[in-house]
mmCIF file of C-alpha atoms in Angstrom:
data_model
loop_
_atom_site.group_PDB
_atom_site.id
_atom_site.type_symbol
_atom_site.label_atom_id
_atom_site.label_comp_id
_atom_site.label_asym_id
_atom_site.label_seq_id
_atom_site.Cartn_x
_atom_site.Cartn_y
_atom_site.Cartn_z
ATOM 1 C CA MET A 1263 0.000 0.000 0.000
ATOM 2 C CA ASP A 1264 1.022 3.585 -0.575
ATOM 3 C CA ILE A 1265 2.455 5.115 2.596
ATOM 4 C CA ASP A 1266 2.109 8.682 1.346
ATOM 5 C CA ARG A 1267 -1.630 9.210 1.796
ATOM 6 C CA THR A 1268 -1.721 11.779 4.621
ATOM 7 C CA ALA A 1269 -3.488 14.935 3.552
ATOM 8 C CA LYS A 1270 -1.301 17.999 4.150
ATOM 9 C CA THR A 1271 -3.587 19.745 6.614
ATOM 10 C CA LEU A 1272 -2.241 21.999 9.358
ATOM 11 C CA PRO A 1273 -3.973 22.525 12.719
ATOM 12 C CA HIS A 1274 -6.653 25.213 12.809
ATOM 13 C CA ASP A 1275 -8.581 26.548 15.791
ATOM 14 C CA GLY A 1276 -11.764 24.588 16.336
ATOM 15 C CA LEU A 1277 -10.667 21.688 14.155
ATOM 16 C CA GLY A 1278 -9.054 18.442 15.164
ATOM 17 C CA PRO A 1279 -9.316 16.049 18.105
ATOM 18 C CA ALA A 1280 -9.124 16.616 21.844
ATOM 19 C CA PRO A 1281 -6.226 15.342 23.937
ATOM 20 C CA VAL A 1282 -6.532 11.970 25.645
ATOM 21 C CA PRO A 1283 -7.663 12.655 29.225
ATOM 22 C CA GLU A 1284 -5.564 11.666 32.172
ATOM 23 C CA ALA A 1285 -6.915 8.887 34.353
ATOM 24 C CA ALA A 1286 -8.381 10.535 37.436
ATOM 25 C CA MET A 1287 -9.721 7.542 39.331
ATOM 26 C CA SER A 1288 -7.978 4.952 41.455
ATOM 27 C CA THR A 1289 -9.447 1.448 41.358
ATOM 28 C CA SER A 1290 -9.155 1.303 45.137
ATOM 29 C CA ALA A 1291 -11.664 4.160 45.372
ATOM 30 C CA MET A 1292 -14.214 2.441 43.149
ATOM 31 C CA SER A 1293 -17.318 0.603 44.272
ATOM 32 C CA THR A 1294 -17.302 -3.176 43.982
ATOM 33 C CA SER A 1295 -19.667 -3.115 41.012
ATOM 34 C CA ARG A 1296 -17.554 -0.530 39.161
ATOM 35 C CA ARG A 1297 -14.379 -2.562 39.717
ATOM 36 C CA ALA A 1298 -16.214 -5.643 38.445
ATOM 37 C CA LEU A 1299 -17.328 -3.786 35.334
ATOM 38 C CA LEU A 1300 -13.806 -2.520 34.638
ATOM 39 C CA ALA A 1301 -12.435 -6.058 35.079
ATOM 40 C CA ALA A 1302 -15.046 -7.391 32.657
ATOM 41 C CA LEU A 1303 -14.201 -4.665 30.151
ATOM 42 C CA ARG A 1304 -10.482 -5.417 30.363
ATOM 43 C CA SER A 1305 -11.129 -9.101 29.752
ATOM 44 C CA GLN A 1306 -12.694 -8.389 26.356
ATOM 45 C CA SER A 1307 -10.525 -8.720 23.244
ATOM 46 C CA GLN A 1308 -12.889 -6.517 21.206
ATOM 47 C CA PRO A 1309 -14.871 -3.326 21.889
ATOM 48 C CA THR A 1310 -17.996 -4.347 23.796
ATOM 49 C CA THR A 1311 -21.524 -2.978 23.908
ATOM 50 C CA LEU A 1312 -23.323 -1.770 27.001
ATOM 51 C CA VAL A 1313 -25.830 -4.616 26.765
ATOM 52 C CA ALA A 1314 -23.095 -7.248 26.520
ATOM 53 C CA LEU A 1315 -21.333 -5.804 29.558
ATOM 54 C CA GLY A 1316 -24.581 -5.914 31.486
ATOM 55 C CA GLY A 1317 -24.930 -9.576 30.625
ATOM 56 C CA ALA A 1318 -21.334 -10.311 31.595
ATOM 57 C CA THR A 1319 -21.582 -8.603 34.994
ATOM 58 C CA GLY A 1320 -25.234 -9.104 35.909
ATOM 59 C CA LEU A 1321 -25.628 -5.365 36.444
ATOM 60 C CA HIS A 1322 -28.690 -3.444 35.293
ATOM 61 C CA VAL A 1323 -28.119 -1.656 32.008
ATOM 62 C CA ASN A 1324 -28.675 1.763 33.629
ATOM 63 C CA THR A 1325 -26.056 0.966 36.269
ATOM 64 C CA VAL A 1326 -23.633 -0.158 33.538
ATOM 65 C CA ARG A 1327 -24.252 3.077 31.625
ATOM 66 C CA GLU A 1328 -23.519 5.190 34.722
ATOM 67 C CA HIS A 1329 -20.317 3.285 35.535
ATOM 68 C CA LEU A 1330 -19.104 3.416 31.932
ATOM 69 C CA ALA A 1331 -19.585 7.179 31.799
ATOM 70 C CA ALA A 1332 -17.454 7.529 34.941
ATOM 71 C CA LEU A 1333 -14.738 5.232 33.551
ATOM 72 C CA VAL A 1334 -14.624 7.186 30.295
ATOM 73 C CA ASP A 1335 -14.368 10.497 32.177
ATOM 74 C CA ALA A 1336 -11.507 9.031 34.243
ATOM 75 C CA GLY A 1337 -9.580 7.903 31.162
ATOM 76 C CA LEU A 1338 -9.934 4.220 32.045
ATOM 77 C CA ALA A 1339 -12.204 3.414 29.102
ATOM 78 C CA VAL A 1340 -12.899 4.812 25.650
ATOM 79 C CA ARG A 1341 -16.334 5.077 24.071
ATOM 80 C CA GLY A 1342 -16.505 4.338 20.387
ATOM 81 C CA SER A 1343 -18.943 2.937 17.892
ATOM 82 C CA SER A 1344 -19.143 -0.120 15.727
ATOM 83 C CA VAL A 1345 -18.461 0.290 12.014
ATOM 84 C CA PRO A 1346 -21.779 1.045 10.253
ATOM 85 C CA ASP A 1347 -23.202 -2.122 8.738
ATOM 86 C CA GLY A 1348 -26.411 -1.551 6.838
ATOM 87 C CA ARG A 1349 -29.261 0.557 8.144
ATOM 88 C CA GLY A 1350 -29.730 1.743 11.674
ATOM 89 C CA ARG A 1351 -27.553 3.621 14.105
ATOM 90 C CA PRO A 1352 -24.364 1.727 15.009
ATOM 91 C CA ALA A 1353 -24.173 0.541 18.608
ATOM 92 C CA ALA A 1354 -21.926 2.340 21.087
ATOM 93 C CA THR A 1355 -18.959 0.224 22.133
ATOM 94 C CA TYR A 1356 -16.457 0.471 24.960
ATOM 95 C CA VAL A 1357 -12.862 -0.622 25.371
ATOM 96 C CA ALA A 1358 -10.573 -0.417 28.405
ATOM 97 C CA THR A 1359 -7.489 1.715 28.003
ATOM 98 C CA GLY A 1360 -5.456 -0.643 30.158
ATOM 99 C CA ALA A 1361 -4.057 2.253 32.198
ATOM 100 C CA GLU A 1362 -4.786 3.353 35.752
ATOM 101 C CA HIS A 1363 -2.718 6.507 35.431
ATOM 102 C CA ALA A 1364 -2.220 8.988 32.612
ATOM 103 C CA LEU A 1365 -2.642 7.236 29.294
ATOM 104 C CA VAL A 1366 0.231 9.224 27.857
ATOM 105 C CA SER A 1367 2.814 10.281 30.426
ATOM 106 C CA SER A 1368 4.699 13.555 30.234
ATOM 107 C CA GLU A 1369 7.906 11.559 29.761
ATOM 108 C CA TYR A 1370 6.443 9.734 26.764
ATOM 109 C CA THR A 1371 5.110 12.877 25.136
ATOM 110 C CA GLY A 1372 8.477 14.575 25.680
ATOM 111 C CA LEU A 1373 10.247 11.674 24.000
ATOM 112 C CA ALA A 1374 7.755 11.735 21.116
ATOM 113 C CA ALA A 1375 8.366 15.449 20.632
ATOM 114 C CA ALA A 1376 12.143 14.943 20.615
ATOM 115 C CA LEU A 1377 11.905 12.108 18.095
ATOM 116 C CA ALA A 1378 9.562 14.075 15.854
ATOM 117 C CA SER A 1379 11.917 17.044 15.952
ATOM 118 C CA THR A 1380 14.889 14.828 15.095
ATOM 119 C CA ILE A 1381 13.111 13.209 12.145
ATOM 120 C CA ARG A 1382 11.989 16.616 10.889
ATOM 121 C CA ARG A 1383 15.534 18.006 11.145
ATOM 122 C CA THR A 1384 17.588 15.081 9.830
ATOM 123 C CA SER A 1385 15.399 13.371 7.233
ATOM 124 C CA SER A 1386 14.984 14.548 3.661
ATOM 125 C CA THR A 1387 11.572 12.794 3.613
ATOM 126 C CA PRO A 1388 10.290 13.105 7.205
ATOM 127 C CA ASP A 1389 6.683 12.203 6.469
ATOM 128 C CA ARG A 1390 7.700 9.054 4.569
ATOM 129 C CA ASP A 1391 10.176 7.949 7.237
ATOM 130 C CA ALA A 1392 7.581 8.594 9.945
ATOM 131 C CA ALA A 1393 4.984 6.542 8.037
ATOM 132 C CA VAL A 1394 7.413 3.627 7.706
ATOM 133 C CA ALA A 1395 8.058 3.716 11.470
ATOM 134 C CA GLY A 1396 4.324 3.871 12.148
ATOM 135 C CA ALA A 1397 3.668 0.911 9.837
ATOM 136 C CA GLU A 1398 6.120 -1.214 11.815
ATOM 137 C CA TRP A 1399 4.355 -0.149 14.986
ATOM 138 C CA GLY A 1400 1.005 -1.154 13.497
ATOM 139 C CA ARG A 1401 2.282 -4.582 12.453
ATOM 140 C CA ASP A 1402 3.658 -5.098 15.959
ATOM 141 C CA LEU A 1403 0.286 -4.157 17.470
ATOM 142 C CA VAL A 1404 -1.366 -6.889 15.408
ATOM 143 C CA ARG A 1405 1.257 -9.426 16.476
ATOM 144 C CA ARG A 1406 0.661 -8.595 20.147
ATOM 145 C CA SER A 1407 -3.136 -8.314 20.062
ATOM 146 C CA PRO A 1408 -5.812 -11.031 19.959
ATOM 147 C CA PRO A 1409 -6.748 -11.991 16.390
ATOM 148 C CA ALA A 1410 -9.794 -10.427 14.826
ATOM 149 C CA PRO A 1411 -12.878 -12.683 14.934
ATOM 150 C CA GLU A 1412 -12.913 -15.108 12.012
ATOM 151 C CA HIS A 1413 -16.507 -14.209 11.187
ATOM 152 C CA ASP A 1414 -15.662 -10.521 10.760
ATOM 153 C CA ALA A 1415 -14.998 -10.085 7.049
ATOM 154 C CA ASP A 1416 -14.288 -6.346 7.203
ATOM 155 C CA PRO A 1417 -10.662 -5.634 8.227
ATOM 156 C CA ARG A 1418 -11.581 -2.021 8.919
ATOM 157 C CA ARG A 1419 -13.212 -3.140 12.159
ATOM 158 C CA HIS A 1420 -9.840 -4.411 13.390
ATOM 159 C CA VAL A 1421 -8.262 -1.037 12.613
ATOM 160 C CA VAL A 1422 -10.980 0.781 14.570
ATOM 161 C CA THR A 1423 -10.582 -1.635 17.498
ATOM 162 C CA LEU A 1424 -6.843 -1.041 17.780
ATOM 163 C CA LEU A 1425 -7.217 2.730 17.386
ATOM 164 C CA ALA A 1426 -9.725 2.701 20.247
ATOM 165 C CA GLN A 1427 -7.260 0.789 22.407
ATOM 166 C CA LEU A 1428 -4.591 3.406 21.631
ATOM 167 C CA GLY A 1429 -6.903 6.163 22.858
ATOM 168 C CA PHE A 1430 -8.078 7.747 19.582
ATOM 169 C CA ALA A 1431 -11.776 7.351 20.566
ATOM 170 C CA PRO A 1432 -12.935 6.591 16.995
ATOM 171 C CA GLN A 1433 -16.494 7.459 16.036
ATOM 172 C CA PRO A 1434 -18.416 6.660 12.839
ATOM 173 C CA GLY A 1435 -18.381 9.453 10.284
ATOM 174 C CA GLY A 1436 -21.628 8.809 8.454
ATOM 175 C CA GLN A 1437 -20.192 6.547 5.741
ATOM 176 C CA PRO A 1438 -18.838 3.003 6.165
ATOM 177 C CA SER A 1439 -15.486 4.279 4.902
ATOM 178 C CA THR A 1440 -15.267 7.219 7.333
ATOM 179 C CA THR A 1441 -14.027 7.156 10.914
ATOM 180 C CA LEU A 1442 -13.592 10.261 13.047
ATOM 181 C CA LEU A 1443 -10.665 10.196 15.485
ATOM 182 C CA THR A 1444 -11.920 12.386 18.333
ATOM 183 C CA ARG A 1445 -8.901 12.041 20.660
ATOM 184 C CA CYS A 1446 -5.172 12.218 19.982
ATOM 185 C CA PRO A 1447 -2.640 10.567 22.316
ATOM 186 C CA LEU A 1448 0.049 13.003 21.102
ATOM 187 C CA LEU A 1449 -1.975 16.103 20.375
ATOM 188 C CA THR A 1450 0.567 18.750 21.418
ATOM 189 C CA THR A 1451 3.349 17.079 19.435
ATOM 190 C CA ALA A 1452 1.017 16.564 16.463
ATOM 191 C CA GLN A 1453 0.182 20.273 16.465
ATOM 192 C CA ALA A 1454 3.882 21.136 16.456
ATOM 193 C CA TYR A 1455 4.969 18.487 13.908
ATOM 194 C CA PRO A 1456 1.822 17.423 12.025
ATOM 195 C CA ASP A 1457 3.716 16.085 9.008
ATOM 196 C CA VAL A 1458 5.657 13.663 11.226
ATOM 197 C CA VAL A 1459 3.191 12.636 13.937
ATOM 198 C CA CYS A 1460 0.170 12.353 11.653
ATOM 199 C CA ALA A 1461 2.249 10.289 9.219
ATOM 200 C CA VAL A 1462 3.112 7.938 12.084
ATOM 201 C CA HIS A 1463 -0.578 7.569 12.887
ATOM 202 C CA LEU A 1464 -1.454 6.815 9.271
ATOM 203 C CA GLY A 1465 1.462 4.384 9.192
ATOM 204 C CA ILE A 1466 -0.031 2.553 12.183
ATOM 205 C CA VAL A 1467 -3.273 2.077 10.247
ATOM 206 C CA GLN A 1468 -1.426 0.846 7.180
ATOM 207 C CA GLY A 1469 0.699 -1.503 9.263
ATOM 208 C CA VAL A 1470 -2.445 -3.067 10.715
ATOM 209 C CA LEU A 1471 -3.930 -3.469 7.241
ATOM 210 C CA ASP A 1472 -0.668 -4.993 5.974
ATOM 211 C CA ALA A 1473 -0.555 -7.469 8.855
ATOM 212 C CA ASP A 1474 -4.182 -8.406 8.198
ATOM 213 C CA ARG A 1475 -3.410 -8.769 4.459
ATOM 214 C CA ALA A 1476 -6.134 -6.274 3.642
ATOM 215 C CA ASP A 1477 -4.757 -5.410 0.209
ATOM 216 C CA ASP A 1478 -8.153 -4.163 -0.985
ATOM 217 C CA VAL A 1479 -8.333 -1.392 1.636
ATOM 218 C CA SER A 1480 -6.722 2.006 1.056
ATOM 219 C CA ALA A 1481 -6.170 4.469 3.904
ATOM 220 C CA GLU A 1482 -6.112 8.260 3.875
ATOM 221 C CA LEU A 1483 -5.872 10.521 6.923
ATOM 222 C CA PHE A 1484 -7.087 14.127 7.023
ATOM 223 C CA PRO A 1485 -5.507 15.694 10.141
ATOM 224 C CA PHE A 1486 -7.338 18.509 11.931
ATOM 225 C CA SER A 1487 -9.992 18.417 9.227
ATOM 226 C CA ASP A 1488 -13.245 18.303 11.174
ATOM 227 C CA PRO A 1489 -14.669 20.015 14.267
ATOM 228 C CA GLY A 1490 -13.441 17.890 17.157
ATOM 229 C CA ALA A 1491 -11.744 15.237 15.034
ATOM 230 C CA CYS A 1492 -9.305 14.096 12.401
ATOM 231 C CA ARG A 1493 -10.919 12.131 9.574
ATOM 232 C CA LEU A 1494 -9.745 8.677 8.535
ATOM 233 C CA GLU A 1495 -10.982 7.221 5.242
ATOM 234 C CA LEU A 1496 -10.733 3.466 4.792
ATOM 235 C CA SER A 1497 -12.026 2.601 1.326
ATOM 236 C CA ARG A 1498 -12.390 -0.849 -0.177
ATOM 237 C CA GLY A 1499 -12.007 -2.110 -3.719
ATOM 238 C CA ASP A 1500 -11.915 0.620 -6.365
ATOM 239 C CA GLY A 1501 -11.630 3.372 -3.730
ATOM 240 C CA ALA A 1502 -15.319 4.183 -3.631
ATOM 241 C CA HIS A 1503 -16.832 4.847 -0.236
ATOM 242 C CA GLY A 1504 -18.208 1.778 1.476
#
């Protein structure tokens, strides 16, 4: 796949994703039912619906909804949505972040900024080199994550799942090919070095698709393109939406 499909869009006020929130809740301070829900969420290999979590924990759906909202606010879970499949509104899904502290530490963001600056300064093709590094990261994510369900024929769902686990809080964009990334784990660095950081993020997507052998899916990222989000287009076949 072509690794040079990041739209050259610079940050603008009012456009682009929000930062990933810091976790603000200790598990020791949680109620028993909330700890049980978080444990159930962390045991899932795929984003899970509210109804399924209610069934797994025995909690009333309204109680599950309240606990999930608190976990999302604390940065311990991310709310997303299933990829649109036919008519009807896609179901909300939830995935644990796997972190009890800040999802992206200040040390990590500082390192990311230093690396982005170095690539920008020393490389004659910084966006291409960043995309190659991101693709390797994406392939490694697939190697270390549970396999996508065999019955799921759309590899784009696997991409959305892994992006949710990384903290991008993906949401459906109205078309099966469109996903809105409403959070950015490296927002400050992406605003300073969008050609490098956004190329890494697109590379991650392409690495996942490569590892899943999804040769019929093309990826294009539009950074800071939409109010509250970056837009990711994952098109199948001849490049038409859907």
